[in-house]
Coordinates of C-alpha atoms and ligand atoms in Angstrom, one line a residue:
M1 CA 0.2 -25.1 -14.4
Q2 CA -0.9 -28.5 -12.3
E3 CA 1.2 -27.4 -9.8
G4 CA -0.5 -24.0 -9.9
A5 CA -4.2 -25.4 -9.6
H6 CA -2.9 -27.7 -6.5
G7 CA -1.6 -24.5 -4.8
Q8 CA -4.5 -22.9 -4.8
A9 CA -6.5 -25.8 -3.5
T10 CA -3.7 -26.2 -0.4
R11 CA -4.3 -22.3 0.0
F12 CA -8.0 -22.4 0.0
R13 CA -7.4 -25.2 2.5
L14 CA -5.2 -23.7 5.0
R15 CA -8.0 -20.9 4.8
A16 CA -10.8 -22.8 5.5
M17 CA -8.8 -24.9 8.5
R18 CA -8.3 -21.3 9.9
L19 CA -12.0 -20.5 9.6
A20 CA -12.8 -23.7 11.2
Q21 CA -10.3 -22.7 14.1
M22 CA -11.8 -19.3 14.4
I23 CA -15.4 -20.4 14.8
R24 CA -14.6 -23.0 17.3
S25 CA -15.9 -21.4 20.4
A26 CA -18.8 -20.3 18.3
D27 CA -20.1 -23.1 17.0
P28 CA -18.3 -26.5 17.9
D29 CA -20.1 -29.1 15.5
L30 CA -19.9 -26.8 12.6
A31 CA -16.1 -26.5 13.5
A32 CA -15.6 -30.0 13.8
A33 CA -17.8 -31.0 10.5
L34 CA -15.4 -28.6 8.8
S35 CA -12.3 -29.8 10.3
T36 CA -13.2 -33.6 9.3
G37 CA -14.1 -32.8 5.8
L38 CA -10.9 -30.9 5.1
T39 CA -8.9 -33.8 6.6
E40 CA -10.6 -36.3 4.5
H41 CA -9.3 -34.5 1.4
S42 CA -5.8 -34.2 2.7
S43 CA -4.7 -35.7 -0.6
L44 CA -5.1 -31.9 -2.0
T45 CA -2.1 -31.0 0.0
R46 CA 0.0 -33.9 -2.2
L47 CA 2.4 -31.5 -4.4
D48 CA 5.4 -33.3 -4.5
S49 CA 5.3 -35.9 -7.5
S50 CA 8.5 -37.5 -6.6
V51 CA 6.9 -38.5 -3.7
P52 CA 5.0 -41.8 -3.6
L53 CA 1.7 -40.6 -2.2
A54 CA 1.6 -43.3 0.8
E55 CA 4.5 -41.8 2.2
M56 CA 3.3 -37.7 2.3
P57 CA 1.7 -36.9 5.8
D58 CA -1.4 -35.5 6.2
L59 CA -1.9 -31.9 6.5
L60 CA 1.8 -31.3 4.9
S61 CA 2.0 -29.3 1.9
V62 CA 5.4 -29.7 -0.4
E63 CA 6.1 -27.3 -3.3
S64 CA 9.3 -29.0 -4.9
L65 CA 10.2 -25.1 -6.6
P66 CA 8.6 -22.5 -3.9
S67 CA 8.8 -19.0 -5.6
I68 CA 8.4 -15.9 -3.5
P69 CA 5.3 -13.2 -4.4
T70 CA 7.2 -10.1 -3.7
A71 CA 10.8 -9.0 -3.1
P72 CA 11.0 -8.7 0.5
I73 CA 12.1 -5.4 2.2
W74 CA 13.7 -6.2 5.7
P75 CA 15.1 -4.4 8.3
K76 CA 19.1 -4.5 8.6
R77 CA 19.2 -6.9 11.4
V78 CA 16.3 -9.2 10.4
A79 CA 18.1 -9.3 6.8
N80 CA 21.8 -10.0 8.3
D81 CA 20.3 -12.9 10.3
L82 CA 18.6 -14.2 7.2
L83 CA 21.7 -13.7 5.2
Q84 CA 23.6 -15.8 8.3
I85 CA 21.6 -18.8 8.0
V86 CA 22.0 -18.5 3.6
G87 CA 25.5 -18.1 4.5
E88 CA 26.1 -21.1 6.6
W89 CA 24.2 -23.4 4.4
Q90 CA 26.4 -22.2 1.4
S91 CA 29.5 -23.1 2.9
Q92 CA 28.1 -26.1 4.9
D93 CA 31.0 -28.3 3.5
T94 CA 33.6 -26.0 5.4
L95 CA 31.7 -26.2 8.6
L96 CA 31.0 -30.0 8.3
A97 CA 34.9 -30.3 7.6
A98 CA 35.6 -28.2 10.8
G99 CA 33.2 -30.5 12.8
L100 CA 30.3 -27.7 13.1
H101 CA 26.9 -27.7 11.2
P102 CA 24.9 -24.8 9.8
I103 CA 22.0 -23.4 11.6
K104 CA 19.2 -25.9 11.7
T105 CA 16.4 -25.0 13.7
V106 CA 15.0 -21.5 13.5
L107 CA 12.0 -19.7 15.2
L108 CA 10.5 -16.8 13.2
H109 CA 8.3 -14.2 15.4
G110 CA 6.4 -11.0 15.4
P111 CA 3.1 -9.3 14.6
P112 CA 1.2 -10.4 11.7
G113 CA 1.6 -9.4 8.0
V114 CA 5.3 -8.4 8.7
G115 CA 7.1 -11.5 6.1
K116 CA 7.3 -14.3 8.5
T117 CA 6.0 -16.7 5.9
L118 CA 7.6 -14.5 3.1
A119 CA 11.0 -15.0 5.2
A120 CA 10.7 -19.0 5.0
R121 CA 9.9 -19.0 1.2
W122 CA 12.8 -16.4 0.7
L123 CA 15.2 -19.0 2.5
A124 CA 13.9 -22.0 0.5
T125 CA 14.4 -20.5 -2.7
K126 CA 17.7 -19.4 -2.0
L127 CA 18.9 -22.4 -0.6
K128 CA 17.2 -24.4 -3.7
M129 CA 15.2 -26.7 -1.2
P130 CA 11.4 -27.4 -1.2
L131 CA 9.5 -26.0 1.3
A132 CA 7.3 -28.5 3.4
T133 CA 4.6 -26.8 5.0
L134 CA 2.5 -28.1 8.0
S135 CA 0.0 -25.5 9.8
L136 CA 0.2 -26.7 13.5
A137 CA -2.9 -24.7 14.0
A138 CA -4.7 -27.3 11.7
T139 CA -2.7 -29.9 12.8
M140 CA -3.8 -29.3 16.1
N141 CA -7.6 -28.6 15.5
S142 CA -7.8 -32.2 13.9
Y143 CA -8.6 -35.1 16.4
L144 CA -6.0 -35.1 19.0
G145 CA -4.9 -39.0 18.6
K146 CA -4.3 -38.1 15.1
T147 CA -2.2 -35.0 15.6
G148 CA 0.6 -37.0 17.3
Q149 CA 0.5 -39.7 14.3
N150 CA 0.7 -36.2 11.4
I151 CA 3.6 -34.7 13.4
T152 CA 5.6 -37.8 13.8
K153 CA 4.7 -38.4 10.0
V154 CA 6.0 -35.2 9.0
L155 CA 9.1 -34.6 11.2
D156 CA 10.0 -38.2 9.8
Y157 CA 9.6 -37.2 5.9
A158 CA 11.9 -34.2 6.7
R159 CA 14.2 -36.8 8.3
T160 CA 14.6 -38.3 4.8
H161 CA 13.9 -36.0 2.6
P162 CA 16.0 -32.8 2.5
C163 CA 13.4 -29.6 2.1
L164 CA 12.7 -26.8 4.5
L165 CA 10.3 -28.0 6.9
F166 CA 8.3 -24.6 7.9
L167 CA 6.0 -25.3 10.9
D168 CA 3.9 -22.5 10.7
E169 CA 1.6 -21.0 13.8
F170 CA 3.8 -22.7 16.0
D171 CA 2.2 -21.0 19.3
A172 CA -1.1 -23.5 18.5
L173 CA 0.8 -25.7 20.6
A174 CA 0.7 -23.6 23.5
K175 CA -3.1 -22.7 22.6
R176 CA -4.2 -25.7 22.8
R177 CA -2.4 -27.1 25.9
S178 CA -4.8 -24.4 28.2
D179 CA -8.4 -25.2 26.8
D180 CA -7.9 -29.4 26.6
Q181 CA -8.7 -32.1 29.0
D182 CA -7.2 -34.5 27.0
V183 CA -3.5 -33.3 28.9
G184 CA -1.6 -36.7 28.9
E185 CA -2.1 -37.1 25.0
L186 CA -1.2 -33.4 24.5
K187 CA 2.0 -33.5 26.6
R188 CA 3.2 -36.5 24.2
V189 CA 2.9 -34.3 21.4
V190 CA 4.4 -31.0 22.9
N191 CA 7.0 -33.6 23.7
V192 CA 7.4 -35.0 20.3
L193 CA 8.3 -31.9 18.7
L194 CA 9.7 -30.1 21.6
Q195 CA 12.6 -32.9 21.3
A196 CA 12.7 -32.9 17.5
V197 CA 13.9 -29.1 17.7
D198 CA 16.3 -30.4 20.3
Q199 CA 17.8 -32.6 18.4
W200 CA 17.3 -31.4 14.8
N201 CA 20.2 -33.0 12.9
G202 CA 18.9 -34.4 9.5
P203 CA 19.2 -33.0 6.2
S204 CA 16.4 -30.4 6.6
L205 CA 16.3 -26.8 8.0
L206 CA 13.3 -26.5 10.3
V207 CA 12.0 -23.2 10.6
A208 CA 8.8 -22.2 12.8
A209 CA 6.5 -19.2 12.8
T210 CA 4.7 -17.4 15.7
N211 CA 2.9 -14.5 16.2
H212 CA 2.6 -14.9 19.9
E213 CA 6.1 -15.4 21.2
S214 CA 4.8 -14.7 24.5
L215 CA 2.4 -17.7 24.2
L216 CA 5.3 -20.0 24.0
D217 CA 7.4 -20.8 27.5
T218 CA 11.0 -19.7 27.1
A219 CA 11.7 -23.4 27.4
I220 CA 10.7 -23.8 23.9
V221 CA 12.2 -20.7 22.7
R222 CA 15.4 -21.2 23.5
R223 CA 15.6 -25.1 22.3
F224 CA 16.1 -23.1 18.9
E225 CA 19.6 -21.8 17.4
A226 CA 18.6 -18.9 15.9
S227 CA 15.4 -16.7 16.9
I228 CA 14.4 -13.9 14.6
G229 CA 12.4 -11.2 15.8
F230 CA 10.3 -9.1 13.1
P231 CA 9.6 -5.8 14.3
L232 CA 6.3 -3.7 13.6
S233 CA 6.5 -1.9 10.3
T234 CA 8.2 1.0 9.8
G235 CA 7.7 3.7 7.8
Q236 CA 10.3 3.8 5.8
Q237 CA 9.6 -0.2 5.4
I238 CA 6.2 0.3 3.5
S239 CA 6.9 2.8 1.7
Q240 CA 9.8 0.6 0.0
V241 CA 7.8 -1.9 -0.2
L242 CA 5.1 0.6 -2.0
K243 CA 7.6 1.7 -4.3
S244 CA 8.6 -1.9 -5.3
Q245 CA 5.2 -2.3 -6.5
G246 CA 5.1 1.2 -8.5
V247 CA 3.9 3.5 -6.7
P248 CA 5.8 6.6 -7.5
T249 CA 8.1 8.2 -4.8
T250 CA 6.3 11.1 -2.8
Q251 CA 3.0 9.3 -2.8
A252 CA 4.8 6.1 -1.2
T253 CA 6.4 8.2 1.1
S254 CA 3.4 9.6 2.6
L255 CA 1.3 6.7 2.3
G256 CA 4.4 5.1 4.6
R257 CA 3.8 7.5 7.3
R258 CA 0.3 7.2 7.4
L259 CA 0.9 3.1 7.1
Q260 CA 3.7 2.6 9.8
G261 CA 3.2 0.3 12.3
R262 CA 0.5 -2.1 10.4
P263 CA 0.9 -5.2 8.6
I264 CA 2.9 -5.1 5.3
S265 CA 0.4 -7.1 3.9
D266 CA -1.8 -3.9 4.2
A267 CA 0.1 -2.2 2.3
T268 CA 0.5 -4.9 -0.7
R269 CA -3.5 -5.6 -0.4
L270 CA -3.8 -1.7 -0.8
V271 CA -1.9 -1.4 -4.3
I272 CA -4.1 -4.5 -5.6
S273 CA -7.2 -2.9 -4.9
A274 CA -6.2 0.6 -6.2
R275 CA -4.9 -1.0 -9.7
K276 CA -8.3 -2.4 -9.4
R277 CA -10.2 0.2 -8.8
A278 CA -8.2 2.5 -11.3
V279 CA -8.9 -0.1 -13.9
L280 CA -12.5 -0.4 -13.5
T281 CA -13.8 3.3 -13.0
D282 CA -11.3 4.5 -15.3
I283 CA -9.2 7.0 -12.9
P284 CA -5.7 7.3 -12.7
F285 CA -3.8 4.8 -10.5
E286 CA -2.4 7.3 -8.2
A287 CA -5.9 9.1 -7.6
A288 CA -7.1 5.6 -7.1
L289 CA -4.7 4.4 -4.7
E290 CA -5.2 7.7 -2.7
L291 CA -8.6 7.3 -2.5
T292 CA -8.6 3.8 -1.3
A293 CA -6.0 4.7 1.4
A294 CA -8.1 7.5 2.6
E295 CA -11.0 5.0 2.7
Q296 CA -9.0 2.4 4.8
L297 CA -7.3 4.7 6.9
H298 CA -11.0 6.3 8.1
A299 CA -12.5 3.1 8.2
Q300 CA -10.6 3.0 11.8
T301 CA -11.5 5.9 14.5
P302 CA -8.5 7.1 16.5
V303 CA -9.4 4.7 19.3
E304 CA -9.6 1.7 17.3
N305 CA -6.1 2.6 15.5
R306 CA -4.6 2.7 19.1
R307 CA -5.9 -0.3 19.9
S308 CA -4.9 -2.3 17.3
T309 CA -1.5 -1.2 17.2
V310 CA -1.8 -1.9 21.2
A311 CA -3.2 -5.3 20.3
A312 CA -0.1 -5.8 18.0
L313 CA 2.5 -5.1 20.3
H314 CA 0.7 -7.1 22.9
D315 CA 1.2 -10.0 20.6
A316 CA 5.0 -9.7 19.8
G317 CA 5.0 -10.4 23.6
K318 CA 5.5 -6.7 24.7
S319 CA 4.8 -6.0 28.5
A320 CA 1.8 -3.1 29.0
H321 CA 4.6 -1.0 30.6
Q322 CA 6.8 -1.6 27.4
I323 CA 4.0 -0.7 25.2
A324 CA 2.9 2.8 27.2
K325 CA 6.2 4.0 27.0
E326 CA 6.7 3.2 22.9
L327 CA 3.7 4.6 22.0
D328 CA 3.5 7.5 24.5
I329 CA 0.1 7.0 26.4
S330 CA -0.2 6.0 30.1
H331 CA 0.0 2.5 31.5
T332 CA -3.6 2.9 32.4
T333 CA -4.8 3.3 29.3
V334 CA -2.7 0.4 27.5
L335 CA -4.1 -1.9 30.4
R336 CA -7.9 -0.6 29.4
D337 CA -7.1 -1.3 25.8
L338 CA -5.8 -4.9 26.5
K339 CA -9.0 -5.6 28.5
V340 CA -11.4 -4.5 25.7
I341 CA -9.4 -6.6 23.3
T342 CA -9.6 -9.9 25.3
E343 CA -13.0 -9.5 25.9
S344 CA -14.1 -8.3 22.3
Ligands
ATP1 N1 8.7 -7.7 4.7 C1 8.2 -7.5 3.7 N2 8.7 -7.1 2.4 C2 7.9 -6.9 1.3 N3 6.7 -7.4 1.5 C3 6.0 -8.0 2.5 C4 6.8 -8.2 3.8 N4 6.1 -8.7 4.5 C5 4.9 -8.6 4.1 N5 4.7 -8.4 2.7 C6 3.6 -8.9 2.0 O1 2.4 -9.3 2.9 C7 2.3 -10.6 2.5 C8 1.7 -11.5 3.8 O2 3.4 -11.5 4.6 P1 3.4 -12.8 5.4 O3 2.4 -13.8 5.2 O4 4.8 -13.4 5.1 O5 3.3 -12.4 6.9 P2 3.8 -13.1 8.6 O6 4.6 -12.5 9.0 O7 4.0 -14.4 7.8 O8 1.9 -12.9 9.1 P3 1.2 -13.9 9.9 O9 1.8 -13.9 11.1 O10 -0.4 -13.2 9.5 O11 1.3 -15.5 9.5 C9 3.5 -11.1 1.7 O12 2.8 -12.2 0.9 C10 4.0 -9.7 1.2 O13 3.0 -9.3 -0.1
MG2 MG1 2.7 -16.3 8.1

């Protein structure tokens, strides 16, 4: 119960950190005030009661018994890659006896809402490891001198406490590089992290996630022992997720077709909204789902719809040529869309 309340507080704080990051260019003072306030209340992140407070680094949230919110549905290749990691850790004694070790560093990349965070949680539950999450965006947002210290402390923590260390929003590293004057200190921070990924051999599994793989240098990407690409959602994947949430098969198939390519989190959110609507307006769930889906799908014009798909593919690291081919539109349209997206 206590952990639940702390979990909510941590989620709230991470969201607030994200908000601070989003408003940074529009209102730097407000963003700085928000970040400072949140950093000062870092005790909220200390969930692991077995570790003395003094040892728990700032901004790290540790869940001793992580759980997954929904049963994940992965594309086959993703499922195979994740199962490979679980298999290696479960046979770690055999590997160690042969002078080998299980995969220790993994990069998860792909568009938003397709299950990267879910995968980290799922791995932690399968491996029965505590889940220690550090949002790099929030960390990089804090005063740079402190960022280095925080990251070093987090890495030391994971070197001494077996856990799944989840470095979320890993691309924040690359983003900060381009818009900061304090290049020397930043380089040091980046190097500390890169060296850690390179030489990771403690008791913990290090998992990093990004939805901007293209922002990361190839030098960074190839330091990871495994790199798992999460593709855009397919209609079949969405319909399976909807079915697992109690949506009748025919409706799930039809919605899957209409929602394909979107974040899977859109589909799960849709089900929750429809359930509430059904209860509050006293109509059958299936009807509420149809109404809510129609409203959400119509909220976007066909052009907006195309642009959000172009943006998602671009974020996933695809070139304009690849996007044009994938969506069967002209290269010029893609370039124009990307211009509008970056200017908005
Ligand atoms: N593959 C999946 N199977 C089932 N549900 C999923 C899947 N992917 C996403 N979801 C649903 O969407 C929610 C959000 O997914 P998640 O946070 O893992 O996305 P993400 O890839 O980490 O996105 P972001 O890049 O924005 O962090 C999950 O909690 C779950 O409800
Ligand atoms: Mg995530």
